[in-house]
Short mmCIF file of C-alpha atoms and ligand atoms in Angstrom, two decimals:
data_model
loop_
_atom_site.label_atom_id
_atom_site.label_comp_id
_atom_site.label_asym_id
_atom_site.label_seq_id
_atom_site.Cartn_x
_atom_site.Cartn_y
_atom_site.Cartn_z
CA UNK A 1 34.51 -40.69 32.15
CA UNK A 2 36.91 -43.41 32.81
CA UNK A 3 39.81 -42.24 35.52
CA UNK A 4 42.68 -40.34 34.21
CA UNK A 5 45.69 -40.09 36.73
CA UNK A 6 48.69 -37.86 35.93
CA UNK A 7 50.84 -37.93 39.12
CA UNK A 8 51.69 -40.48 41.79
CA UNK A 9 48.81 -40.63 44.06
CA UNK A 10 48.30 -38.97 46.15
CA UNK A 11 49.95 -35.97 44.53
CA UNK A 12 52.39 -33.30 45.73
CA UNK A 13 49.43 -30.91 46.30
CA UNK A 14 47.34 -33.39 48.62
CA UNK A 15 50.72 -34.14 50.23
CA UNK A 16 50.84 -30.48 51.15
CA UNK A 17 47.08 -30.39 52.46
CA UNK A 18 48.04 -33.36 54.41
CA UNK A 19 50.79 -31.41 56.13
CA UNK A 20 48.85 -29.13 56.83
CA UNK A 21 45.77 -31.09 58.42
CA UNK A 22 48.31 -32.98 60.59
CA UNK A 23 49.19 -29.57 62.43
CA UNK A 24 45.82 -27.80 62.64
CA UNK A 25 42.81 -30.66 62.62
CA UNK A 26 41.73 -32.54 65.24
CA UNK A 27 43.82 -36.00 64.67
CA UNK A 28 41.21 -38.11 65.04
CA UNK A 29 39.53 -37.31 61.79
CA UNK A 30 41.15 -37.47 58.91
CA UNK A 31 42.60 -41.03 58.50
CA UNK A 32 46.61 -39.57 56.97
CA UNK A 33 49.22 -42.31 56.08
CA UNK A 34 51.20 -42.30 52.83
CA UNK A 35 49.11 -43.54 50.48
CA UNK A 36 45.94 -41.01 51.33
CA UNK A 37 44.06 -38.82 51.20
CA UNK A 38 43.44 -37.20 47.90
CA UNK A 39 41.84 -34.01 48.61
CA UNK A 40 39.02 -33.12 46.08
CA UNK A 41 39.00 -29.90 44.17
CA UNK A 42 35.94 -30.58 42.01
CA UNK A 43 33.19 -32.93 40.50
CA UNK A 44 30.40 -33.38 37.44
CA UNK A 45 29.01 -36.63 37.25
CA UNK A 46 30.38 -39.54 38.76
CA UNK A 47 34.17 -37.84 38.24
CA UNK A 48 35.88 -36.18 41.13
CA UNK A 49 39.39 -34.32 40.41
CA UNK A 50 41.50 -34.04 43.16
CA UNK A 51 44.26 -31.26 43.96
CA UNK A 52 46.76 -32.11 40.95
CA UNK A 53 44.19 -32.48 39.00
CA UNK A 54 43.66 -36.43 38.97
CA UNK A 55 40.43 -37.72 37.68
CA UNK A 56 38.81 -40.34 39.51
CA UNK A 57 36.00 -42.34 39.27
CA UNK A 58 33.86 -41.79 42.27
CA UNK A 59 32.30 -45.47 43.63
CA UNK A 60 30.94 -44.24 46.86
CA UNK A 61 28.97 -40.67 46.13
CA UNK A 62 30.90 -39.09 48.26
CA UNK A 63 29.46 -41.55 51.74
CA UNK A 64 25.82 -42.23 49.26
CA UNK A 65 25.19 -38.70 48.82
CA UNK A 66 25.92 -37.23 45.00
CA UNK A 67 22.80 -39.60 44.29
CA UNK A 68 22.10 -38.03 41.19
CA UNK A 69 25.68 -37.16 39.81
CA UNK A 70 28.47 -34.22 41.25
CA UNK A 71 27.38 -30.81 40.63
CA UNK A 72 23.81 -31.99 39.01
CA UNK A 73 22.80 -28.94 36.89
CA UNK A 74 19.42 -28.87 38.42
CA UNK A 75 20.53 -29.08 41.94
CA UNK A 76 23.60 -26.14 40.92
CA UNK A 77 20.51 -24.35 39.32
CA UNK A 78 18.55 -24.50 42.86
CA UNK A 79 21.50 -23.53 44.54
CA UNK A 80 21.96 -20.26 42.56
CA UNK A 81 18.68 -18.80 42.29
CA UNK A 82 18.49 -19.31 45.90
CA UNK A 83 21.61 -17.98 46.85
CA UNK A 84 20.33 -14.78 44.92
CA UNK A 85 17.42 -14.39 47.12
CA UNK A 86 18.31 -16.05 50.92
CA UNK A 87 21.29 -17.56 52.45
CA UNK A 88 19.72 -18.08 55.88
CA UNK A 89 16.97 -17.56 58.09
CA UNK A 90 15.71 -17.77 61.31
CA UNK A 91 14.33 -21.71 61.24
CA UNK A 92 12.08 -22.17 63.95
CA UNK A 93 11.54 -18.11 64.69
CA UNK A 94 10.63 -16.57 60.73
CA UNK A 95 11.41 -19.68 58.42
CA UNK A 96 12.44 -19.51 55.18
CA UNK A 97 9.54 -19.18 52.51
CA UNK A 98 10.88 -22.53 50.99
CA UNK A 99 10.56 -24.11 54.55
CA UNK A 100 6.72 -25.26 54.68
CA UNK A 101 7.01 -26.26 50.66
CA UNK A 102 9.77 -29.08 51.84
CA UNK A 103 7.61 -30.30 55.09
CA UNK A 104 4.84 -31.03 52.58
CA UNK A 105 6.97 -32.52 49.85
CA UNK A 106 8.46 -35.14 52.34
CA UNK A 107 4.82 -35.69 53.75
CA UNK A 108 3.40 -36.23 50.03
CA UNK A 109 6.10 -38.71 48.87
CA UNK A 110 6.01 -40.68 52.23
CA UNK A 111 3.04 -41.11 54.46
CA UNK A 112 0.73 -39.96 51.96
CA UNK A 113 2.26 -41.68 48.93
CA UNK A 114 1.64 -45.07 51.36
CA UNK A 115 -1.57 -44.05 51.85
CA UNK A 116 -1.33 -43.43 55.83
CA UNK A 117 -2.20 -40.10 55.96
CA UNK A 118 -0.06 -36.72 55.88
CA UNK A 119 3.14 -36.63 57.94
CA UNK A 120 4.98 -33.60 60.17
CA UNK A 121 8.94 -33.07 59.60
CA UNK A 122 11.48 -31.67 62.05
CA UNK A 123 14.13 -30.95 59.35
CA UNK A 124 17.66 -31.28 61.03
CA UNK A 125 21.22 -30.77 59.90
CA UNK A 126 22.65 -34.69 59.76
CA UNK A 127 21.62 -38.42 59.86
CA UNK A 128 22.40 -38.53 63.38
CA UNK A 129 19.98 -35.50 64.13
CA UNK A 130 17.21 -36.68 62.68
CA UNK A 131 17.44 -40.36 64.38
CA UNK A 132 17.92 -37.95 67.55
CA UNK A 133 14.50 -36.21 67.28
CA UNK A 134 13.00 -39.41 66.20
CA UNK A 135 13.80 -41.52 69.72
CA UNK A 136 12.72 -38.34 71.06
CA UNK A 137 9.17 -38.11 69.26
CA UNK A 138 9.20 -41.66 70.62
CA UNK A 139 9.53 -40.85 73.99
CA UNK A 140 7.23 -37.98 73.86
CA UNK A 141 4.64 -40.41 72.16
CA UNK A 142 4.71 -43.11 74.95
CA UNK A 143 6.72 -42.17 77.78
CA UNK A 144 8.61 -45.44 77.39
CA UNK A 145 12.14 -44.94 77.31
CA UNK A 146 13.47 -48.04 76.24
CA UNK A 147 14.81 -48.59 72.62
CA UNK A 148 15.25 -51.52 70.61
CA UNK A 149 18.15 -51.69 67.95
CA UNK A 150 20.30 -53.66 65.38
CA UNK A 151 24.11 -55.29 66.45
CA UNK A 152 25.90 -53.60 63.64
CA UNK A 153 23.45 -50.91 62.68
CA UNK A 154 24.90 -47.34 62.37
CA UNK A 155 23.31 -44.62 62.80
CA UNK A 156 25.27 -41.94 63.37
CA UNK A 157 27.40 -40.69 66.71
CA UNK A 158 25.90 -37.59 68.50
CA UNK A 159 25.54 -38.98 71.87
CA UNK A 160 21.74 -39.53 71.00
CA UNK A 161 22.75 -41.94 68.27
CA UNK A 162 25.45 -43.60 69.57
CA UNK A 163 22.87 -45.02 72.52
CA UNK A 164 21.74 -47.07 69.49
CA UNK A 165 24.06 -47.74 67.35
CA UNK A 166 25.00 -51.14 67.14
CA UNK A 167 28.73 -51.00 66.09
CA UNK A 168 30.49 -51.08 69.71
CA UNK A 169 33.83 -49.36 69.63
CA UNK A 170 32.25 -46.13 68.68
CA UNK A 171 30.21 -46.15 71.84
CA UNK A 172 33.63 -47.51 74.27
CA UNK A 173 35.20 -44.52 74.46
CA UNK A 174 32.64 -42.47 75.61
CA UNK A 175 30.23 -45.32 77.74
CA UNK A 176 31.04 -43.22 80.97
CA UNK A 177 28.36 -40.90 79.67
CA UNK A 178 25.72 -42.38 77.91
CA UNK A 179 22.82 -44.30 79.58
CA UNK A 180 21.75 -47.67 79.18
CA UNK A 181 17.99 -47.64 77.84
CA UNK A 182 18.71 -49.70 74.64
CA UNK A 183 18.50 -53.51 74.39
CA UNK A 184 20.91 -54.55 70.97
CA UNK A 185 19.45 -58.11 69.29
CA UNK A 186 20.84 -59.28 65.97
CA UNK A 187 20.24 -58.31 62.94
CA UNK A 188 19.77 -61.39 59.92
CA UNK A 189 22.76 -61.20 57.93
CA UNK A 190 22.86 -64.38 56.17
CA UNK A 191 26.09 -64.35 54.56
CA UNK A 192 27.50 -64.75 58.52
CA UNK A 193 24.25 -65.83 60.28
CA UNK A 194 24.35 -64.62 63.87
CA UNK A 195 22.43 -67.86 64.81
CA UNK A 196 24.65 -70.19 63.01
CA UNK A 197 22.19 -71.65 60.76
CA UNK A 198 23.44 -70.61 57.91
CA UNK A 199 22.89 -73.95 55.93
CA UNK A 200 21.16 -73.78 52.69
CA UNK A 201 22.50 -70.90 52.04
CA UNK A 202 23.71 -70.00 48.04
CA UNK A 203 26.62 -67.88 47.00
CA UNK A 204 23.92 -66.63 44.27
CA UNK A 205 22.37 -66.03 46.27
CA UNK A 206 18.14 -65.76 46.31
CA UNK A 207 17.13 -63.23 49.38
CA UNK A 208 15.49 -66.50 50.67
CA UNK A 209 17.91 -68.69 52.50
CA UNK A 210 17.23 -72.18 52.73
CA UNK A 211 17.01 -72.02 56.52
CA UNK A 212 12.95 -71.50 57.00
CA UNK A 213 14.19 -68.39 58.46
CA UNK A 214 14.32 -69.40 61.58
CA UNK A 215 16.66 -66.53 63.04
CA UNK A 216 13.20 -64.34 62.55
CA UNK A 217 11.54 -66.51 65.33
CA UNK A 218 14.97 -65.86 67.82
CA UNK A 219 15.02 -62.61 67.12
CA UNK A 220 10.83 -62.50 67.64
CA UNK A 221 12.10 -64.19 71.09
CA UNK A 222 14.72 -61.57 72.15
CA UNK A 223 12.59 -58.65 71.39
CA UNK A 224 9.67 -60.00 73.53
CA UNK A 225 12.22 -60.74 76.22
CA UNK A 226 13.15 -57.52 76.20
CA UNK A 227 9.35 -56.00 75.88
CA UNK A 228 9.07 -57.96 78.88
CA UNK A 229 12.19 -56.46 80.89
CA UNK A 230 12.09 -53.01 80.19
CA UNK A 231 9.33 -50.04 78.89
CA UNK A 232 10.26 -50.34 75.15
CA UNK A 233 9.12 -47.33 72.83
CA UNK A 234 10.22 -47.71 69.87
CA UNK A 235 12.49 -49.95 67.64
CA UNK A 236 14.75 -48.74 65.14
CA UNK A 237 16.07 -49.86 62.11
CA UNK A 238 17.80 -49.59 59.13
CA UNK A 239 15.84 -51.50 56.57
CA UNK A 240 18.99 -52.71 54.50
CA UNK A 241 22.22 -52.56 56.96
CA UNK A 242 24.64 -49.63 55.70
CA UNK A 243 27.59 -49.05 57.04
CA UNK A 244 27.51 -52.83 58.60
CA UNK A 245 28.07 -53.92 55.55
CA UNK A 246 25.45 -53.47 52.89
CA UNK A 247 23.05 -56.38 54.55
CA UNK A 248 19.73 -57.21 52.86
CA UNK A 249 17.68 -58.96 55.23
CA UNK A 250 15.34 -61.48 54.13
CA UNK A 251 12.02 -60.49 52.92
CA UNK A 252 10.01 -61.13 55.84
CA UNK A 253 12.27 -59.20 58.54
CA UNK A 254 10.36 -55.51 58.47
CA UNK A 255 7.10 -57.21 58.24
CA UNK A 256 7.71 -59.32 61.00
CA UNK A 257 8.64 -56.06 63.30
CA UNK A 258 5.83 -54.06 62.12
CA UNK A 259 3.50 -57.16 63.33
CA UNK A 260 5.62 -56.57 66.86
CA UNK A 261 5.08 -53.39 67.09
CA UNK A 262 1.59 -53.11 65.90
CA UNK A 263 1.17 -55.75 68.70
CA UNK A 264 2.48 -54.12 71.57
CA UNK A 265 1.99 -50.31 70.42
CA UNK A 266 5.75 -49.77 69.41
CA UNK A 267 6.88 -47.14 67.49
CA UNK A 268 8.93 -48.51 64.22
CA UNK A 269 11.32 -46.16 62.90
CA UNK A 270 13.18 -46.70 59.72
CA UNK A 271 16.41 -44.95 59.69
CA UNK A 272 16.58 -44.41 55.20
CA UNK A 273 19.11 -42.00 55.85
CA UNK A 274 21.54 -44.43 53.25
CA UNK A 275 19.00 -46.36 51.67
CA UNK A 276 15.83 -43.61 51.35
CA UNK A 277 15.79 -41.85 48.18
CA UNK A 278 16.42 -44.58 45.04
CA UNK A 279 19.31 -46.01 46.27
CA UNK A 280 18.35 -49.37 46.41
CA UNK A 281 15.92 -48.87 43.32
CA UNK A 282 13.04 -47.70 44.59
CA UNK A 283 12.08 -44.35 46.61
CA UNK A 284 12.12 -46.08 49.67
CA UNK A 285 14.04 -49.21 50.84
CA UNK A 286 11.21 -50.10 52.85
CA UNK A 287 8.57 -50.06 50.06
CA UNK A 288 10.58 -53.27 48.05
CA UNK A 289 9.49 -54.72 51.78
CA UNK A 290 5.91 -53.55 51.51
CA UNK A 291 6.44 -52.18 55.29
CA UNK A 292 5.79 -49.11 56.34
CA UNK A 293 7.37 -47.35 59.30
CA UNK A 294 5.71 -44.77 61.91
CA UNK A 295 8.64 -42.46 62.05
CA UNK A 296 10.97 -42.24 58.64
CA UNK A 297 14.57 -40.77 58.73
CA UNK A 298 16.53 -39.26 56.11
CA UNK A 299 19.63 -37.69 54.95
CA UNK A 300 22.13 -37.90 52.95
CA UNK A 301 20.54 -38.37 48.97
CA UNK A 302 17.83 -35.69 50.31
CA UNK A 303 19.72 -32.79 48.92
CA UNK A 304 22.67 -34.35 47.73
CA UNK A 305 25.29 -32.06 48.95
CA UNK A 306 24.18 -29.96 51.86
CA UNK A 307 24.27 -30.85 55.67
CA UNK A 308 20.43 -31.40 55.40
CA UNK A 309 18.13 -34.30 57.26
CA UNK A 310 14.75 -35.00 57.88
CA UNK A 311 12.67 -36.60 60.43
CA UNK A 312 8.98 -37.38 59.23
CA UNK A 313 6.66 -39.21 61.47
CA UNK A 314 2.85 -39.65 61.04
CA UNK A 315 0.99 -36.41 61.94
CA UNK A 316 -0.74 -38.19 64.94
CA UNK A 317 2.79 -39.59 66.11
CA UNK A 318 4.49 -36.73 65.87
CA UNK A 319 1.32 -34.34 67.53
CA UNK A 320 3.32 -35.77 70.88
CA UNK A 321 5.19 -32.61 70.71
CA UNK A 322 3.13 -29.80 72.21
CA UNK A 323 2.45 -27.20 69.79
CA UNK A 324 5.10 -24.71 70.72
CA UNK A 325 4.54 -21.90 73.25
CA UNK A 326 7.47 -19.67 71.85
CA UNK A 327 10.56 -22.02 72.62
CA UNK A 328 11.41 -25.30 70.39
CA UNK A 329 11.95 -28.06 72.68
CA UNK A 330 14.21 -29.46 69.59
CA UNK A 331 15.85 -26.64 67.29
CA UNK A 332 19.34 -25.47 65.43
CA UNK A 333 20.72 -22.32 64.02
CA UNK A 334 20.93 -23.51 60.74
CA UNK A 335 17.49 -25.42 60.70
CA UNK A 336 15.67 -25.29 57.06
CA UNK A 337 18.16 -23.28 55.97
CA UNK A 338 16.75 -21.98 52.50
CA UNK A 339 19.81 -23.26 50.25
CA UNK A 340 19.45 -26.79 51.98
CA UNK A 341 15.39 -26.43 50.95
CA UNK A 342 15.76 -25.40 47.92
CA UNK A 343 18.62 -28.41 47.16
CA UNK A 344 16.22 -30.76 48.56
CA UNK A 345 13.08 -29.78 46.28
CA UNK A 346 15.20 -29.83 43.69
CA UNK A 347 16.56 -33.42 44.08
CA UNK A 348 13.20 -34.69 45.33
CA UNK A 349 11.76 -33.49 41.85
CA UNK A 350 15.11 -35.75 40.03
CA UNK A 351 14.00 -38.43 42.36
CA UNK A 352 10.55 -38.37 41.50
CA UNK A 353 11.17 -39.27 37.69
CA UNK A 354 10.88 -42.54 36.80
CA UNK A 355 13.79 -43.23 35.35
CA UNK A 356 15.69 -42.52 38.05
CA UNK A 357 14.48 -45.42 39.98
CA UNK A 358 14.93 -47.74 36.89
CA UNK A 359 17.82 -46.73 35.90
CA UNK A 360 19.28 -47.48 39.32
CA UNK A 361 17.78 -50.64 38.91
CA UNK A 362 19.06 -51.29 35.89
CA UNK A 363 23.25 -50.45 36.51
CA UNK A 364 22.59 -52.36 39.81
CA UNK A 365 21.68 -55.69 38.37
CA UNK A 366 24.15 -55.38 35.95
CA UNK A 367 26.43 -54.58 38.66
CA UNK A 368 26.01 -57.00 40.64
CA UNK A 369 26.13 -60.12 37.98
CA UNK A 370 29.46 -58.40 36.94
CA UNK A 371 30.41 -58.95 40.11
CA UNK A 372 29.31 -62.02 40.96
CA UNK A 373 31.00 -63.33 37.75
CA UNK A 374 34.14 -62.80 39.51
CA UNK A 375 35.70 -65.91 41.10
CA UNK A 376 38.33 -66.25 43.68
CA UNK A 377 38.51 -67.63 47.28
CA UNK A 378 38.73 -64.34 48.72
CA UNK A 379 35.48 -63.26 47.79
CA UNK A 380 32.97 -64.42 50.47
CA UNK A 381 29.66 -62.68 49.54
CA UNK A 382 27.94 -60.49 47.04
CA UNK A 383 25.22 -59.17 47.96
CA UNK A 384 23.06 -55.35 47.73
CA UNK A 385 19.76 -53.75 46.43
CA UNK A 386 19.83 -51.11 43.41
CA UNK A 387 23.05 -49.49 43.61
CA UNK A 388 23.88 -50.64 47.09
CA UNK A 389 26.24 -53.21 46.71
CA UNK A 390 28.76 -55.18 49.00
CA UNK A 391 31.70 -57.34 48.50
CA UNK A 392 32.39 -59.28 51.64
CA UNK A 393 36.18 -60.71 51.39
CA UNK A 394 37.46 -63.21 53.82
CA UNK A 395 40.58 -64.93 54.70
CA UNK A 396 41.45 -68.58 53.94
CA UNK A 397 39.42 -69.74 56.83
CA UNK A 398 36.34 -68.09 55.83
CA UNK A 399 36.99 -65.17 58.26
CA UNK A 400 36.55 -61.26 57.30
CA UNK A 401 39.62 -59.97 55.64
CA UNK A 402 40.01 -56.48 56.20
CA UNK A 403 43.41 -55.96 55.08
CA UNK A 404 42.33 -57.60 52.00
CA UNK A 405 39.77 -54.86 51.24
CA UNK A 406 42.41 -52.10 52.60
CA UNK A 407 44.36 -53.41 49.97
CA UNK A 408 42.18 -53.21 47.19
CA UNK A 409 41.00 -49.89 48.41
CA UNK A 410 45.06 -48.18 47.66
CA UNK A 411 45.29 -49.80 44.59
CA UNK A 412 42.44 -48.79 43.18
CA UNK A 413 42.88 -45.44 44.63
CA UNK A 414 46.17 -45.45 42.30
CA UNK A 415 44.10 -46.64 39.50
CA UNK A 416 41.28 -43.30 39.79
CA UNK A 417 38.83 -45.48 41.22
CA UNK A 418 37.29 -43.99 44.73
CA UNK A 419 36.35 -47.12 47.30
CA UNK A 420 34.81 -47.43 50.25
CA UNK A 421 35.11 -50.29 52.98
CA UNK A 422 32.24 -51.36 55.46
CA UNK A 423 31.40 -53.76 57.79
CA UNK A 424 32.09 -53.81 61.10
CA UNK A 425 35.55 -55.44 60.15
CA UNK A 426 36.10 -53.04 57.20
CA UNK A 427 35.79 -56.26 54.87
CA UNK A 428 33.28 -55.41 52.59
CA UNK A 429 33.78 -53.40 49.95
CA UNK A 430 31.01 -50.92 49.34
CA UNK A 431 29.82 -49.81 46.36
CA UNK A 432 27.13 -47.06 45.95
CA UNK A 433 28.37 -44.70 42.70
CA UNK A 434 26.78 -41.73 41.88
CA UNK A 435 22.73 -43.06 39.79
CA UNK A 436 24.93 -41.61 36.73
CA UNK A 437 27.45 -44.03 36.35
CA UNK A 438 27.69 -46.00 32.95
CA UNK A 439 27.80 -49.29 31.92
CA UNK A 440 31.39 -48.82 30.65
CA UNK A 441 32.75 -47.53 34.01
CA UNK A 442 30.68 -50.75 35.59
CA UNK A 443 32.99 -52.68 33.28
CA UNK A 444 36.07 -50.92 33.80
CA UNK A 445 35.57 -51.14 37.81
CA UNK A 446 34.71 -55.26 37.66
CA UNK A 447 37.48 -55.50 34.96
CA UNK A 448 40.10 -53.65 37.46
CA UNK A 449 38.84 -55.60 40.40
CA UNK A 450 39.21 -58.71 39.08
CA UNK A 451 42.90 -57.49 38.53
CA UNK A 452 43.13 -56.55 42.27
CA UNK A 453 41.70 -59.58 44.24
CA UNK A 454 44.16 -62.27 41.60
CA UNK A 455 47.11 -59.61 42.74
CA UNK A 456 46.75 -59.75 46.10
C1 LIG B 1 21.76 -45.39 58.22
C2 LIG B 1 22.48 -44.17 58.70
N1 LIG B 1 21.94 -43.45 59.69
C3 LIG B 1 22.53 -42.33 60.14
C4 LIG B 1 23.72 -41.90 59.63
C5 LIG B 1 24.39 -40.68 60.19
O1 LIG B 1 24.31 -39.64 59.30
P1 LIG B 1 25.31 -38.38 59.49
O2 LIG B 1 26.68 -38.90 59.26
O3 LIG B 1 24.83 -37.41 58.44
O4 LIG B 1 25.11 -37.87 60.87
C6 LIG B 1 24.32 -42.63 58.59
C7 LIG B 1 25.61 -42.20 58.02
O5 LIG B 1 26.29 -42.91 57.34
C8 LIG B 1 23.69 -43.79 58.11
O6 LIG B 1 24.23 -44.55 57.14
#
């Protein structure tokens, strides 16, 4: 359903939650100013309501997660019958009975679906948990400490995480302690190639500059340099760039660092935790790449509403743990808890039909040639996969333009329409709706868009 807004936003009841957040949450969370937040009160579909009872149009999923629509009947149904039986149990001690029936989902619609054998799962609470226990299946695996990562990757901020994440000023504040085992080389981002050899390139964009692709051979050259400096185990990646900005590398990228790693017996790990699960039109990012990884991370469109993640390695790779005397070396409170399994089997089985994956398809071309129909200077780049999309604006001289997207952002907000910025600027408007959303609201979004960037 198209937004319907019936107070100024945000309204007198998210004003009062506001208040109230300002005295009693940590300040650093919640981003408060005048114009936000709205504070949601429910959800079906691609609709969110907020306190007084706004309806908005939700563009982002709530952060990629409501793949399959707020409040999916299916995944509401999972929720109840399990909430009947088992709200929690004792994860690593005496599981949950839907515990072992989730390992071997994720190992039968990963590894084995690629044909590379059956995989083992530590199933953790968030992205940045799972990335955790895969660096540390890594290092248990080869003894080599040393990581290599993406400038601009994200992948989350436990201290684990934040070694490798390639966004700085989430690492500055805490550098004092946090180790230095990770060498950072770019990532290939056409639209703003870090090599500056961006000629050729098309606003249309094919995912084949005209550039012979040359940044793969510097980047081929920093990652040896680095094999050569320092003990490297693993390299992670994310196989479409996220939160930097919805980047889709060129084709050739994974394959050329599975041929590194294959070559000097390096772990690849693809962090999927935004793009596993049909959000870029197929189950797996990484399979529109034809690459396979050795360690897989998920998250987020897993269960589509609870704090659950997964990290599924190759049963050989992930044998490095010794089988357990007693003790987890790596374990939570909360781990496979039985409403999180049962959500997860659930959307896994919504996943799993085909239509999902076409229809994501589907919106997300139509989507993006909306998009790209619009025309202004301000718009630098349109790019995504499926329904991973990103609008890169920029300034007169070319440069990212994040007040520009901060812009947009409040007045759509007034308009109903939920918006999410990116990049490591904030420039580039992200858009990753809910698999549900119709052709109609694609319209009304490109139609009120258009609006915004000839307004401001
Ligand atoms: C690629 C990627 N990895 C990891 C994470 C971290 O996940 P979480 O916020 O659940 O810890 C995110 C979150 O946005 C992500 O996009």
């Amino acid at each position: 359903m198209l937004p319907h807004v019936c107070t100024p936003i945000p309204g007198p009841k998210s004003r009062e939650l506001s208040g109230l957040l300002s005295k009693f949450e940590n300040r650093n969370v919640t981003f408060l100013a005048d114009t936000f937040p709205i504070f949601w009160q429910r959800a079906d579909g691609v609709n969110v309501w907020d306190a007084d009872d706004n309806r908005y149009l939700d563009l982002t999923a709530g952060f990629a997660v409501a793949a399959h629509g707020h409040t999916h009947p299916k995944i509401q149904e999972a929720i109840l019958k399990q909430s009947q039986l088992l709200l929690h149990a004792m994860g690593d001690v005496h599981p949950a009975a839907s515990k072992p029936l989730l390992c071997e989902k994720l190992s039968k619609i990963t590894f084995e679906r690629w044909n590379l054998g059956s995989a083992k799962t530590t199933l953790c609470n968030s992205g940045f948990e799972a990335v955790e226990v895969a660096l540390k299946t890594s290092l248990l695996h080869s003894g080599k400490p040393g990581v290599i990562a993406f400038r601009n990757g994200y992948h989350g901020l436990g201290y684990g995480a934040l070694e490798v994440i390639g966004i700085p000023w989430f690492r500055e504040p805490f550098r004092s302690q946090l180790r230095d085992y990770v060498t950072l080389v770019p990532y290939p981002s056409c639209f703003r190639c870090p090599f500056g050899r961006s000629e050729g390139y098309r606003l249309e964009g094919t995912r084949f500059p005209n550039c012979a692709l040359s940044c793969l051979e510097s980047i081929e050259d920093q990652i040896a340099q680095a094999i050569r400096q320092r003990e490297i185990g693993c390299i992670i990646v994310e196989p479409c760039q996220g939160r930097g900005g919805e980047i889709v590398p060129p084709l050739d990228f994974l394959r050329l660092l599975r041929s590194i790693c294959d070559r000097h017996k390096i772990l690849l790990i693809f962090d999927e935790i935004y793009t596993g699960l049909n959000r870029t039109g197929s189950l797996f990012a990484c399979e529109q790449f034809g690459v396979y990884p050795d360690i897989l991370c998920l998250g987020k469109g897993l269960t589509t509403g609870f704090p659950l993640s997964a990290c599924i390695g190759r049963a050989e790779i992930m044998d490095a743990w010794p089988k357990s005397a007693g003790e987890a070396l790596h374990t939570t409170t909360f781990l496979g808890n039985p409403i999180g399994c049962a959500m997860a089997l659930a959307s896994i089985n919504l996943h799993l039909e085909p239509e999902t994956a076409a229809r994501v398809q589907r919106i997300g071309r139509q989507f993006l040639q909306q998009l790209r129909t619009l025309r202004h200077q301000s718009i630098g780049h349109i790019r995504g996969l499926g329904l991973m999309i990103g609008m890169e604006l920029v300034d007169l001289n070319g440069n990212p333009d994040g007040n520009r997207a901060a812009q947009i952002m409040n007045r759509a907000l007034q308009d109903g329409i939920i918006l999410l910025g990116g990049g490591p600027e904030g420039n580039v408007l992200s858009f990753t709706p809910p698999f549900c959303i119709s052709e109609e609201e694609v319209d009304f979004v490109t139609g009120r868009l258009a609006h915004y960037i000839e307004g401001i």
